XYZ file of C-alpha atoms in Angstrom:
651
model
C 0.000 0.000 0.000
C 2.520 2.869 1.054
C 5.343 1.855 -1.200
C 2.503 1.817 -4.619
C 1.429 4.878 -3.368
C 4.835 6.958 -2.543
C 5.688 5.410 -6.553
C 2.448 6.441 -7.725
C 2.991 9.819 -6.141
C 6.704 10.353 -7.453
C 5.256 9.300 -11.269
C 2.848 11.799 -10.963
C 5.923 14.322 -11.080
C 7.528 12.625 -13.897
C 10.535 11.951 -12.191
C 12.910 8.262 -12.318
C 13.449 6.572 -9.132
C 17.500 7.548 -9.192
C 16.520 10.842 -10.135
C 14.325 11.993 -7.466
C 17.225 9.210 -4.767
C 20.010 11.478 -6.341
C 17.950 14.811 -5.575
C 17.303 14.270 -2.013
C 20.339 11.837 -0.837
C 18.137 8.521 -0.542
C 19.941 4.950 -0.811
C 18.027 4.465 -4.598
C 18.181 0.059 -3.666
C 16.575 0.878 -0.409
C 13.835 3.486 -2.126
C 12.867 0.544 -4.449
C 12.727 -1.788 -1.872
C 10.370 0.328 0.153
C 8.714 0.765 -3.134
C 7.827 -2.450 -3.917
C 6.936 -3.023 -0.548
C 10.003 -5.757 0.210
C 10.868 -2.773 3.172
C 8.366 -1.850 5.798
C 8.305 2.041 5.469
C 9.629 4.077 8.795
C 7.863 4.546 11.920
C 9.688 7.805 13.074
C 6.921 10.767 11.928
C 9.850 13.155 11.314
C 11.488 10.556 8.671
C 7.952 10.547 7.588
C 7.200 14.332 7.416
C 10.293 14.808 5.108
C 9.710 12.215 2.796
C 6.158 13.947 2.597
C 7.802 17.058 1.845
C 10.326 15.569 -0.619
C 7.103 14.152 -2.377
C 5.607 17.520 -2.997
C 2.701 16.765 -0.629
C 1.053 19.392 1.342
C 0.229 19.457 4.841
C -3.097 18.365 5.350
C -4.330 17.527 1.656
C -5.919 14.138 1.513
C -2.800 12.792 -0.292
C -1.018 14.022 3.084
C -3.144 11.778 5.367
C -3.352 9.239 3.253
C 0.780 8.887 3.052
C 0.892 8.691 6.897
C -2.051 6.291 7.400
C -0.568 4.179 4.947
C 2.562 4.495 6.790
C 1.051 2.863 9.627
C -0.475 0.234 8.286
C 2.175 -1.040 6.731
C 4.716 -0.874 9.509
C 1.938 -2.182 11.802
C 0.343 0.119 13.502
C -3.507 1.617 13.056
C -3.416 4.944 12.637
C -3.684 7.200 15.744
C -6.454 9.381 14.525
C -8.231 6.451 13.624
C -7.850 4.618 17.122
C -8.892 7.465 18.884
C -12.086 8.294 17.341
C -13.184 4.543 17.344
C -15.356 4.228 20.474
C -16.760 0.667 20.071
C -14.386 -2.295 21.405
C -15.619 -5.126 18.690
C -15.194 -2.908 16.175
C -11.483 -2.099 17.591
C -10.363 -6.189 17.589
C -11.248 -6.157 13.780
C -9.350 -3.411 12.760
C -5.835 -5.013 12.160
C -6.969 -7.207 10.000
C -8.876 -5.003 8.086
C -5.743 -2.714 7.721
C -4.306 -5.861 6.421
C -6.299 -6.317 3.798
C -6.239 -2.801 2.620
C -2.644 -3.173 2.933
C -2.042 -5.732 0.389
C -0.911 -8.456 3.328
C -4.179 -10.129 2.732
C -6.191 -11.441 0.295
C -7.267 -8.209 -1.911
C -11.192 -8.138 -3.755
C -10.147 -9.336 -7.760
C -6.333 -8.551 -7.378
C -7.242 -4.907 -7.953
C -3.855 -2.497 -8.493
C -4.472 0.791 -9.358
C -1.189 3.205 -9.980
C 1.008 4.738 -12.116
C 3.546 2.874 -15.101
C 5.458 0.454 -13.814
C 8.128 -1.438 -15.570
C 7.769 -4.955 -17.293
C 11.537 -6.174 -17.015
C 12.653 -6.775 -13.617
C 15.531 -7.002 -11.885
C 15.513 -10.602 -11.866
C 14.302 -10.994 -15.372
C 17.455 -9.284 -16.707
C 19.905 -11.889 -14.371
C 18.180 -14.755 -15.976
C 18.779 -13.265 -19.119
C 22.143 -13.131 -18.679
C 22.571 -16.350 -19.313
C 21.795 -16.804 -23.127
C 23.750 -15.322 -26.080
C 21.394 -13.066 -27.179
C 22.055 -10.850 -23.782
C 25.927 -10.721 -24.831
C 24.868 -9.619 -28.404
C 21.921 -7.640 -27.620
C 22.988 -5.557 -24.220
C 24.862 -2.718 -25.769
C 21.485 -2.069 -28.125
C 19.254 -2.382 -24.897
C 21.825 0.615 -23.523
C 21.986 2.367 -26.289
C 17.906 2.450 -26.514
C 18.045 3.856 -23.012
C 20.242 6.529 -23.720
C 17.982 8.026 -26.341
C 14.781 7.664 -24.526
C 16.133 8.952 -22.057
C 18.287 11.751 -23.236
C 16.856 14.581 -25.689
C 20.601 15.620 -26.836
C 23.255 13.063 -27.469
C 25.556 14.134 -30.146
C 27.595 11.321 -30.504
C 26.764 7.530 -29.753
C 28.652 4.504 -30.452
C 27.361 1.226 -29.484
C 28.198 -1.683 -31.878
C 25.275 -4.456 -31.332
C 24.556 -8.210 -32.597
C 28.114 -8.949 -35.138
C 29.305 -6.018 -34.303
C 29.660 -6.878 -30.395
C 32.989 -8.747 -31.655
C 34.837 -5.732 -32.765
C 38.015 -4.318 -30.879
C 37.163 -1.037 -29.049
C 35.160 0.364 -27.120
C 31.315 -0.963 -26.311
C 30.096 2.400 -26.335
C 30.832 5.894 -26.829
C 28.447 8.942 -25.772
C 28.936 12.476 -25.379
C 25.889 14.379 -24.073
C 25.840 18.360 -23.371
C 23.482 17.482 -20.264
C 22.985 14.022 -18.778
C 20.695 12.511 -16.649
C 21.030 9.822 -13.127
C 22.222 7.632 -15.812
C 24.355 9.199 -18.144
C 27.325 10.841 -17.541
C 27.518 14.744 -18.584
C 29.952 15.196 -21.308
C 32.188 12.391 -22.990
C 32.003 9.201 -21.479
C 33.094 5.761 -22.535
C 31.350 2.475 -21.913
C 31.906 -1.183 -21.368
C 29.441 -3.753 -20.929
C 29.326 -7.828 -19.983
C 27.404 -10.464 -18.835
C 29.575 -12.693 -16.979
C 28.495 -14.195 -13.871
C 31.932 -12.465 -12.127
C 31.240 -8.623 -12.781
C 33.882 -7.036 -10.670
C 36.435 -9.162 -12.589
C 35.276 -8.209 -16.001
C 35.454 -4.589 -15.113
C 38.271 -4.711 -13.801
C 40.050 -5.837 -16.234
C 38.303 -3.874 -18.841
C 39.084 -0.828 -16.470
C 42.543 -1.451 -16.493
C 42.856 -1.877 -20.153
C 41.134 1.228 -21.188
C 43.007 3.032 -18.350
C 46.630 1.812 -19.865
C 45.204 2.793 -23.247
C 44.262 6.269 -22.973
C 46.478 7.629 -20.253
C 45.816 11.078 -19.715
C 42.981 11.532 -21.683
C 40.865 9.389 -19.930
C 40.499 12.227 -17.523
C 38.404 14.004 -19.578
C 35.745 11.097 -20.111
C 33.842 9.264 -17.666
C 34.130 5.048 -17.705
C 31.418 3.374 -17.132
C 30.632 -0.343 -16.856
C 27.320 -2.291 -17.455
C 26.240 -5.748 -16.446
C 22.780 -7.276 -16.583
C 23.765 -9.662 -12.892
C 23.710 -8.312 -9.507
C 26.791 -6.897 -8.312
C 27.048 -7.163 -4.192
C 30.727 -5.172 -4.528
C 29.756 -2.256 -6.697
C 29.682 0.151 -3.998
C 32.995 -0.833 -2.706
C 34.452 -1.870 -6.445
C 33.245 2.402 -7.215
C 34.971 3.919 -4.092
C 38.276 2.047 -5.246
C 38.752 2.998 -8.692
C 37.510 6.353 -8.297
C 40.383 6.911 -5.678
C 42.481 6.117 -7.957
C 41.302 9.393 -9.946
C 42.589 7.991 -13.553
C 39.141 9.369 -15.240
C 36.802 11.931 -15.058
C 34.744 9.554 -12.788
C 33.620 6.351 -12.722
C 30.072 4.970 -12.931
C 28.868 1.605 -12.808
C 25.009 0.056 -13.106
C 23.891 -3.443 -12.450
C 20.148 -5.135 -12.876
C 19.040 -3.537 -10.683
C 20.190 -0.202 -11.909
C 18.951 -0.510 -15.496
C 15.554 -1.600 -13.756
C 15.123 1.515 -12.402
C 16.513 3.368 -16.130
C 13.972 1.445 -17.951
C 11.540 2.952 -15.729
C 11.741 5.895 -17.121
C 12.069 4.699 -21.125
C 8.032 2.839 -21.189
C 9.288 1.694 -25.232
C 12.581 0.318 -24.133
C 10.926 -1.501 -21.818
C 7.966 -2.571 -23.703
C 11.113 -3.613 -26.767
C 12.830 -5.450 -24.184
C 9.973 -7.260 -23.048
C 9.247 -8.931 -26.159
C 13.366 -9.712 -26.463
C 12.366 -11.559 -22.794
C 9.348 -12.840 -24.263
C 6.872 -11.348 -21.381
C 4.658 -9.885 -23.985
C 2.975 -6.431 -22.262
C -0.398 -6.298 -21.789
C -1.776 -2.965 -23.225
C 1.202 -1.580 -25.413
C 3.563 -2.530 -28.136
C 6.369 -0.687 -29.077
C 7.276 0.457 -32.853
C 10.409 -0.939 -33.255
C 9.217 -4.697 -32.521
C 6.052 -3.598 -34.434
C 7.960 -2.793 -37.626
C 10.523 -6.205 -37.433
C 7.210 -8.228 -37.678
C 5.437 -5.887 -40.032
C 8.598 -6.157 -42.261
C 9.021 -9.673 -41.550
C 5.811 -10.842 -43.241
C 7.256 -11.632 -46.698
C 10.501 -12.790 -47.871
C 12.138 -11.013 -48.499
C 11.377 -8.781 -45.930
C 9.759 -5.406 -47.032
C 11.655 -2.611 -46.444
C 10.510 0.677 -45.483
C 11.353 2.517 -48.452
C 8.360 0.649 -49.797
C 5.940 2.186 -47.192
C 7.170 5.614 -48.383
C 6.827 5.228 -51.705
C 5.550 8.603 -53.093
C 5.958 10.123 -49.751
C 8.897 12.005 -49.463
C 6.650 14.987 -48.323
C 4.752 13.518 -45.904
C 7.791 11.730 -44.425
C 9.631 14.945 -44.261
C 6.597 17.000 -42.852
C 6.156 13.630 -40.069
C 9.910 14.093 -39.297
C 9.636 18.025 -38.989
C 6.749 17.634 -36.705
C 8.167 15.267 -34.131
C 11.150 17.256 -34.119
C 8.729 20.443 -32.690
C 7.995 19.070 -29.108
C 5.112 17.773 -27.313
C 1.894 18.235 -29.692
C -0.762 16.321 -31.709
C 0.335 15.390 -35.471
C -3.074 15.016 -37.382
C -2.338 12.161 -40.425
C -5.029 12.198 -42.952
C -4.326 8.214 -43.699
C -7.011 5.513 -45.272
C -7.284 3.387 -41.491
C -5.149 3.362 -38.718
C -2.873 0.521 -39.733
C -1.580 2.375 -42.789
C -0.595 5.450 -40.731
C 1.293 3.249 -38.054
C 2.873 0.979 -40.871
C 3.750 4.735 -42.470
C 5.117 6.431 -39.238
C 6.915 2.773 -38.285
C 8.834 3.192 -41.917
C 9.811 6.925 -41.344
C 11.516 5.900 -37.957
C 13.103 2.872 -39.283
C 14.146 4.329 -41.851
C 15.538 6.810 -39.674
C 17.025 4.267 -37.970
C 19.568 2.880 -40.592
C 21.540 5.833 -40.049
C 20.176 7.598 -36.399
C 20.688 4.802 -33.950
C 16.802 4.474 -33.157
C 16.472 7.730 -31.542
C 12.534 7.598 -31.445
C 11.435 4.313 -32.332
C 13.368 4.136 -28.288
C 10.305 6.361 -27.487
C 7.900 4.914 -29.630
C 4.862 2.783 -28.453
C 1.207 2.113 -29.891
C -1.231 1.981 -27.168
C -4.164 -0.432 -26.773
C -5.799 0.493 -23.687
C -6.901 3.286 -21.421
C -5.374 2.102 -18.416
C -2.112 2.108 -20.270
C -2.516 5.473 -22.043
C -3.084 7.440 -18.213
C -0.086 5.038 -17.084
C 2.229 6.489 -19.927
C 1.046 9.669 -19.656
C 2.674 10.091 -16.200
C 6.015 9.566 -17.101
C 8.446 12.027 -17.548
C 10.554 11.507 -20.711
C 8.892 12.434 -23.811
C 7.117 9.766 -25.943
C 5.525 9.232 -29.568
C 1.809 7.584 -28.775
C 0.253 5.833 -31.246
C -3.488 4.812 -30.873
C -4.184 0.694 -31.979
C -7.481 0.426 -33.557
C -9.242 -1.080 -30.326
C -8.805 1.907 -28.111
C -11.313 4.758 -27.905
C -9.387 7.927 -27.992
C -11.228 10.784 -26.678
C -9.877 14.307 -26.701
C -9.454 14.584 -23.270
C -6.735 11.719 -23.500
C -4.839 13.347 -26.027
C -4.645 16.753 -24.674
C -3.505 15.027 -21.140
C -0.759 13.422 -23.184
C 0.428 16.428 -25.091
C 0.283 18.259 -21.713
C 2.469 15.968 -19.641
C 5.216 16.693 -22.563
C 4.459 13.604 -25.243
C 3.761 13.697 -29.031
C 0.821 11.840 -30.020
C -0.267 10.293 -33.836
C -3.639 10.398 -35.050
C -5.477 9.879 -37.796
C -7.350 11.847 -39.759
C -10.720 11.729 -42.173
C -9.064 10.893 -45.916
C -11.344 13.558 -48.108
C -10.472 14.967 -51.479
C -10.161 18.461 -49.594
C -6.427 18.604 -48.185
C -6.543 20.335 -44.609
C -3.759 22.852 -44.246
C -2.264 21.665 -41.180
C -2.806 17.593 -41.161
C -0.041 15.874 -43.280
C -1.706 13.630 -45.950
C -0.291 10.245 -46.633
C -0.905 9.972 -51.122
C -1.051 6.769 -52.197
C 1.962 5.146 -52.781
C 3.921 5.445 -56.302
C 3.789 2.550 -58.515
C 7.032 2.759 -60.169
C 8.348 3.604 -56.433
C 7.315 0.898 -55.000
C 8.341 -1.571 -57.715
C 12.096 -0.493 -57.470
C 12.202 -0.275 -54.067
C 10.855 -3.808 -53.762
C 13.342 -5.130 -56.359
C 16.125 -3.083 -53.985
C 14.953 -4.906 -51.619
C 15.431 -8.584 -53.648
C 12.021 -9.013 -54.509
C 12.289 -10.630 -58.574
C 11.389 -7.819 -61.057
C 8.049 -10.247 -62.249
C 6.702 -10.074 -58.825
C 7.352 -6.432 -57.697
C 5.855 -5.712 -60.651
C 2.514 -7.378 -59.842
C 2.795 -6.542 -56.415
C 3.062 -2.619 -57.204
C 0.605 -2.887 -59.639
C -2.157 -5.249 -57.696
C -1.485 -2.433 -54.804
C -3.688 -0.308 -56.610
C -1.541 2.467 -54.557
C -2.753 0.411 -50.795
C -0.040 -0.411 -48.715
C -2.232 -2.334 -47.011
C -3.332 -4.197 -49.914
C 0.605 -4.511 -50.304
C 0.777 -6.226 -46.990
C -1.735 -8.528 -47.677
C -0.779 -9.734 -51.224
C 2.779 -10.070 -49.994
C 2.414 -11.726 -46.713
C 3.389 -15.647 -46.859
C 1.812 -16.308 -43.930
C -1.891 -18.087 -44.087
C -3.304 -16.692 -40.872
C -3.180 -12.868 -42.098
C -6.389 -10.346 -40.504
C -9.210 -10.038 -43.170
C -10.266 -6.581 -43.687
C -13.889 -5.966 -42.309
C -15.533 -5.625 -45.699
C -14.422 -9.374 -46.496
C -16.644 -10.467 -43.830
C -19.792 -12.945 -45.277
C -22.672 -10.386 -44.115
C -20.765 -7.672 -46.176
C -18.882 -9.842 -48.723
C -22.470 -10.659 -50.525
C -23.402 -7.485 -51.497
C -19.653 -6.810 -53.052
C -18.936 -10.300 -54.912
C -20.993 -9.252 -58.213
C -19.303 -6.207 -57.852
C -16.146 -8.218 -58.157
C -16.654 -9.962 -61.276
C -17.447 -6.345 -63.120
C -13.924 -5.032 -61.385
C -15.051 -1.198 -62.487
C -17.896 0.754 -64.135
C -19.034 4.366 -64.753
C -21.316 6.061 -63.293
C -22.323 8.443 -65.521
C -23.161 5.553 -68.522
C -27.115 4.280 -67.801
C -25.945 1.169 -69.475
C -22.943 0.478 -67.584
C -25.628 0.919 -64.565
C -28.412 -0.611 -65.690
C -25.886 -3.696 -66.143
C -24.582 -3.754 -62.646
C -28.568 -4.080 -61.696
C -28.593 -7.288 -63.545
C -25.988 -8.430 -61.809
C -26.098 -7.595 -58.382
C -30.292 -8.197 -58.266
C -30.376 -4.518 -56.510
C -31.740 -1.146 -57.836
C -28.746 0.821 -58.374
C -29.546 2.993 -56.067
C -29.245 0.763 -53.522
C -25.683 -0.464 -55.041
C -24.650 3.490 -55.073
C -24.974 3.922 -51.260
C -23.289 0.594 -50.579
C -20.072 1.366 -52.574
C -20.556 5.106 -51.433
C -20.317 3.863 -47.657
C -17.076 1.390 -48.274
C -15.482 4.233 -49.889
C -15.147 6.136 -46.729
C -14.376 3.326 -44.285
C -10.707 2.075 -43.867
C -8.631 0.008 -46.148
C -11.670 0.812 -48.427
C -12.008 -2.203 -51.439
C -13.435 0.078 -53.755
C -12.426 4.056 -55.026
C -14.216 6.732 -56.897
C -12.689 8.839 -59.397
C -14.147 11.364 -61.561
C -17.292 9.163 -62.007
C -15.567 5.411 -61.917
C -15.687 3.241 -59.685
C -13.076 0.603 -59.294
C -11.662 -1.729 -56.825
C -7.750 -0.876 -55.410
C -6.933 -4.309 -56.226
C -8.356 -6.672 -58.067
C -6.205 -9.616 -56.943
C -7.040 -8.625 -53.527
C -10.470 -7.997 -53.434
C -10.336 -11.618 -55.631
C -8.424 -13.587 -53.403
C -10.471 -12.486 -50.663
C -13.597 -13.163 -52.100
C -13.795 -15.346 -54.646
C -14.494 -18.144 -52.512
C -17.985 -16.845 -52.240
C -18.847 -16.998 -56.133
C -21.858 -19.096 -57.056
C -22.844 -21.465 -60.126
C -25.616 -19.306 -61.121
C -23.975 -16.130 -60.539
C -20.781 -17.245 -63.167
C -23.071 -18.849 -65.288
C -24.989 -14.896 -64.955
C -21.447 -13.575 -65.407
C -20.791 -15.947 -68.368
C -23.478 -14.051 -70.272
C -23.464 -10.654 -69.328
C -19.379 -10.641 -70.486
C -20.437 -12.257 -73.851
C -23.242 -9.659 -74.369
C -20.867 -6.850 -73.251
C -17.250 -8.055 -75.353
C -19.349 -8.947 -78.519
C -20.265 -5.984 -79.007
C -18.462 -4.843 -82.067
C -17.002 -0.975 -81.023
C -18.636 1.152 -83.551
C -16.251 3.738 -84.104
C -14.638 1.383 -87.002
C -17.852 1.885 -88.788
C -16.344 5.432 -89.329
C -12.891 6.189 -91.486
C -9.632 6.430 -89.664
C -9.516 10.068 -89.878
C -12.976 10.734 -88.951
C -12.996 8.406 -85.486
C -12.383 11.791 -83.317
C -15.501 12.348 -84.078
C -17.370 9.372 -83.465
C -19.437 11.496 -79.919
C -20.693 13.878 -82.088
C -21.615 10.715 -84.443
C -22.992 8.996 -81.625
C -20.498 5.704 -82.479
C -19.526 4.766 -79.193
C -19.719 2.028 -77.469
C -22.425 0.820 -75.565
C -20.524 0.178 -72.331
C -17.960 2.527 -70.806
C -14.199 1.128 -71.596
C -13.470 0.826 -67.127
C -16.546 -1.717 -67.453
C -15.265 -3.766 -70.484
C -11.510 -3.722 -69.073
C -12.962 -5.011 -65.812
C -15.143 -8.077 -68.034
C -11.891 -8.770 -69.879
C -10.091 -8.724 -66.126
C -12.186 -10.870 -64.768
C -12.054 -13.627 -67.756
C -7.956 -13.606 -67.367
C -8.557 -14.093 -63.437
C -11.458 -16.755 -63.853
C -8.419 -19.078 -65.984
C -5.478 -18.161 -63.620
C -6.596 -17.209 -60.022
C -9.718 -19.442 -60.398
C -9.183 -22.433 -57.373
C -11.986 -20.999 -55.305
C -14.384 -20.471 -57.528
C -17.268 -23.783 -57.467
C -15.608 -25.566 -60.192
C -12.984 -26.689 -57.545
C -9.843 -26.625 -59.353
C -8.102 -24.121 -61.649
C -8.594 -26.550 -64.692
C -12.638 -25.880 -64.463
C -12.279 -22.121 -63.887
C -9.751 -22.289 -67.170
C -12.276 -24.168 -68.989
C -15.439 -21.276 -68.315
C -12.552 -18.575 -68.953
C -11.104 -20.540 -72.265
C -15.017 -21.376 -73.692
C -15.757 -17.352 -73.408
C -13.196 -16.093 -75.541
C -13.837 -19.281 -77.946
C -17.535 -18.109 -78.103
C -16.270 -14.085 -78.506
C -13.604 -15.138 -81.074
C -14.495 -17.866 -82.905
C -15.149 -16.563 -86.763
C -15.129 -13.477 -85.745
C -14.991 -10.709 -88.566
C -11.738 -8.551 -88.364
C -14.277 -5.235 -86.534
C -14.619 -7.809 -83.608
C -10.576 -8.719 -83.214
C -10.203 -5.021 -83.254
C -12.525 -3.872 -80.641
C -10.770 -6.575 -78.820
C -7.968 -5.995 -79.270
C -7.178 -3.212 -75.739
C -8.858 -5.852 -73.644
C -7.779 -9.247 -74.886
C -4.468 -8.858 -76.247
C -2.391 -11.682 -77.731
């Protein structure tokens, strides 16, 4: 009870554990004991009435009484205010136990908790951790994470991770213009290990670096890092910084960087899924990303998320760069504006040492939005699409010194202050996927089947089975959009082009209009409107994802509307070569609009290669319907019909 509540207190001023120990001379292992309750807190009320003080409590506020009744009651005593102004005796024999349970010492109503962020990775989590390779190749990254979400100013930083952990020199280099409990002011050089004997490895690192760099090393600090619990540090300090060979000398243990990733929630959160303790109610960027990018092979890279974007990356960059604020994205759904802002920062990262992705973190609950908010370092909050962000959330956030991402309506009128993500490039994308290794064939069908939907990207690229099905794929919504499949686009300004998708869909267009009007405004939208034509983003996607759901009757429907709509011979031959620029004003055009007989012809080459859902079964029955119609549309056909033919089933 008191130690959550002196913690809960001290978050509430944004301030780390060592910070606030450092500030006002505390012992910071005994403060986290008391903390997390392994100490009983003091029973001497002037100890008491400073810590109060120290806290920022005034005398007589409610958070004042409650720090010295919990005081009591944890060091085993009933308050004296309470005693004394309890009259009946029964009611005085239950009292210690009822303290007990309030205290946490007894069983508590549904394990209830209520308090500010606390950290994921213990202590004890980072000594087991010691023991696997992936601590020896991974601990300089988890300290260099640390450093800049902790630190707003670091102008140099050197620490080699993974590979890299093998090369001669130093395991870190940092020089900072203002530090922190953690970080030394000015130029300071680090080593790191993992061995079970720390004082010997630093040591003997300390004596090498010492021999090394003589009388320069008393312009840097040294500092040593290990993951284990070191009982000598104190003494192991004292030693070596009599000897007075650098600056000073600093050295943190487990339960040192417990306390530091306090005060970094996306280190943490990163760290946690290294330790595979998966947080409830956050995920950070950077882990977000290495799955994100992970979902093909060969990986995506981020270039291909910011494809056409160099605006909108720069404008993102510029924006996180101005301080605590909200940065308005208008993006199609919430998952392409994370996968967008997770590219900028990794691609940041390639050459920046993940300077925010160390702050980054999407958030998935309430409870751990007001947690985050009370920390002190600044963050990048991203909202996940179950959370309900009200405004009151976000201006808490931007007040307590974060930056927080969200999204914005995507309308055809561009707001002046909201950056817009544009759809991404084609030709971008396709030669940043073959960068990326991707054979020319398939970036080229993957940029193209995009339709300009990263998204859709993800989706068609992803070689994993179990990928999330956008909402509109669902059976109760899937039904009305299937016949709209098999037409793939149509205008709607052309009666006949409407009257057509009537026939097929068994609805009055008008109903058809507000259904494709309403999926046009929803997230990772299947369908777009353009100067009077609609379309779908992708037709391989929209096919893949519901083609399964195609009927006999409505093919064999199909089968005969695309006959009746390709054999139509286009009557603009009818007129001489240099007269067919005037075929409107000669009314000899076409029946259909071309987006409608493209999407027919479409749909035929997808019916005889993409066909294995489709009620035949197999791809050789779906090649069979899609082989028979252009036999029917061919076969002695005069030379107007292979010409009016020819845009939409070339040889």
């Amino acid at each position: 009870m008191f130690g959550g509540f002196i913690k809960e207190i001290r978050a509430r001023q944004r301030l780390g554990l060592r910070e606030f120990c450092l500030e006002h001379n505390h012992d910071p292992s005994n403060w986290s004991k008391i903390e997390r309750e392994v100490l009983a807190p003091p029973r001497d009320e002037a100890i008491l009435r400073t810590w109060a003080k120290q806290l920022g409590l005034k005398e007589g506020s409610e958070d004042w009484l409650k720090f010295f009744d919990y005081a009591a009651v944890d060091s085993g005593r009933i308050p004296k205010h309470v005693l004394n102004n309890v009259k009946h005796e029964a009611l005085v024999t239950q009292l210690p136990e009822f303290f007990r349970v309030l205290s946490g010492h007894a069983d508590r109503p549904n394990g209830a908790f209520v308090g500010g962020y606390s950290t994921w990775c213990k202590a004890k989590d980072l000594r087991v951790w010691s023991d696997s390779l992936e601590a020896q190749q991974k601990l300089p990254a988890l300290v260099r994470r640390l450093i800049h979400g902790t630190i707003e100013n670091s102008t140099l930083s050197q620490f080699p991770c993974d590979e890299g952990t093998r090369r001669r020199g130093w395991d870190g280099i940092l020089s900072v213009e203002r530090g922190n409990a953690w970080v030394p002011k000015g130029k300071s050089v680090w080593e790191m290990g993992v061995e079970q004997k720390s004082a010997t490895k630093a040591s003997s690192d300390y004596k090498k670096r010492s021999k090394a760099h003589g009388t320069e090393a008393k312009k840097a600090t040294f500092v040593f890092v290990t993951t284990r619990k070191w009982e000598g540090k104190t003494k192991w300090l004292k030693t070596k910084r009599a000897e007075k060979k650098w600056l000073d000398v600093v050295a943190w243990d487990c339960d040192d960087l417990e306390q530091w990733l306090e005060t970094a929630p996306a280190v943490d959160a990163w760290l946690a899924r290294l330790l595979q303790k998966h947080p409830l109610g956050v995920r950070d960027l950077s882990s977000y990303w290495s799955n994100l990018s992970a979902i093909s092979e060969p990986p995506l890279p981020s270039s291909a998320f910011l494809a056409g974007r160099t605006e909108a990356k720069k404008a993102l960059r510029e924006s996180i760069a101005g301080g605590p604020a909200e940065i308005g994205i208008s993006a199609l759904s919430l998952a392409e504006l994370r996968n967008f802002v997770s590219a900028v920062l990794a691609s940041d990262d390639e050459g920046d040492d993940n300077r925010m992705l160390a702050r980054a973190l999407i958030v998935e609950t309430v409870d751990a939005w007001n947690q985050l908010t009370t920390t002190r370092n600044r963050l990048l909050l991203l909202p996940a699409d179950q959370l309900q962000l009200e405004k009151s959330m976000v201006a808490e956030a931007v007040k307590a010194g974060h930056v927080v991402v969200t999204q914005r309506p995507y309308t055809v009128v561009r707001s002046v202050t909201d950056i817009r993500l544009p759809r991404a490039d084609r030709w971008e994308l396709q030669n940043a996927l073959q960068a990326a290794g991707f054979r020319e064939e398939r970036a080229n069908r993957l940029a193209r089947e995009a339709g300009g939907s990263l998204s859709v990207l993800v989706r068609l690229a992803s070689r994993f089975e179990g990928r999330a099905a956008p909402a509109w794929s669902k059976p109760e919504e899937a039904a009305l959009l299937v016949p709209l499949v098999l037409i793939g686009a149509w205008s709607d300004r052309n009666d006949e082009d409407r009257k057509l998708v009537e026939r097929l869909t068994r609805q009055t267009y008008s109903n058809t209009q507000q259904l494709v009007t309403r999926w046009t405004n929803q997230p990772d939208s299947p369908l777009r409107q353009a100067e009077g034509i609609y379309s779908f983003v992708s037709r391989e996607d929209s096919w893949q994802l519901l083609s399964a759901q195609f009927t006999n009757d409505l093919l064999n429907l199909f089968s005969s509307i695309a006959k009746e709509v390709l054999e139509e011979d286009d009557p603009r031959f009818d007129l001489a070569a240099d007269e067919r620029y005037l075929a409107e004003i000669y009314k000899k055009m076409p029946k259909y609009s071309p987006q409608l007989r493209e999407g027919v012809a479409e749909t035929i080459a997808l019916l005889g290669t993409r066909g294995e859902h489709t009620p035949q079964g197999t791809s050789t029955g779906s090649t069979w319907r899609a082989g028979q119609l252009v036999n029917e549309l061919l076969d002695n056909s005069s030379p107007q019909r292979w010409f009016s033919l020819a845009r939409n089933l070339p040889l």
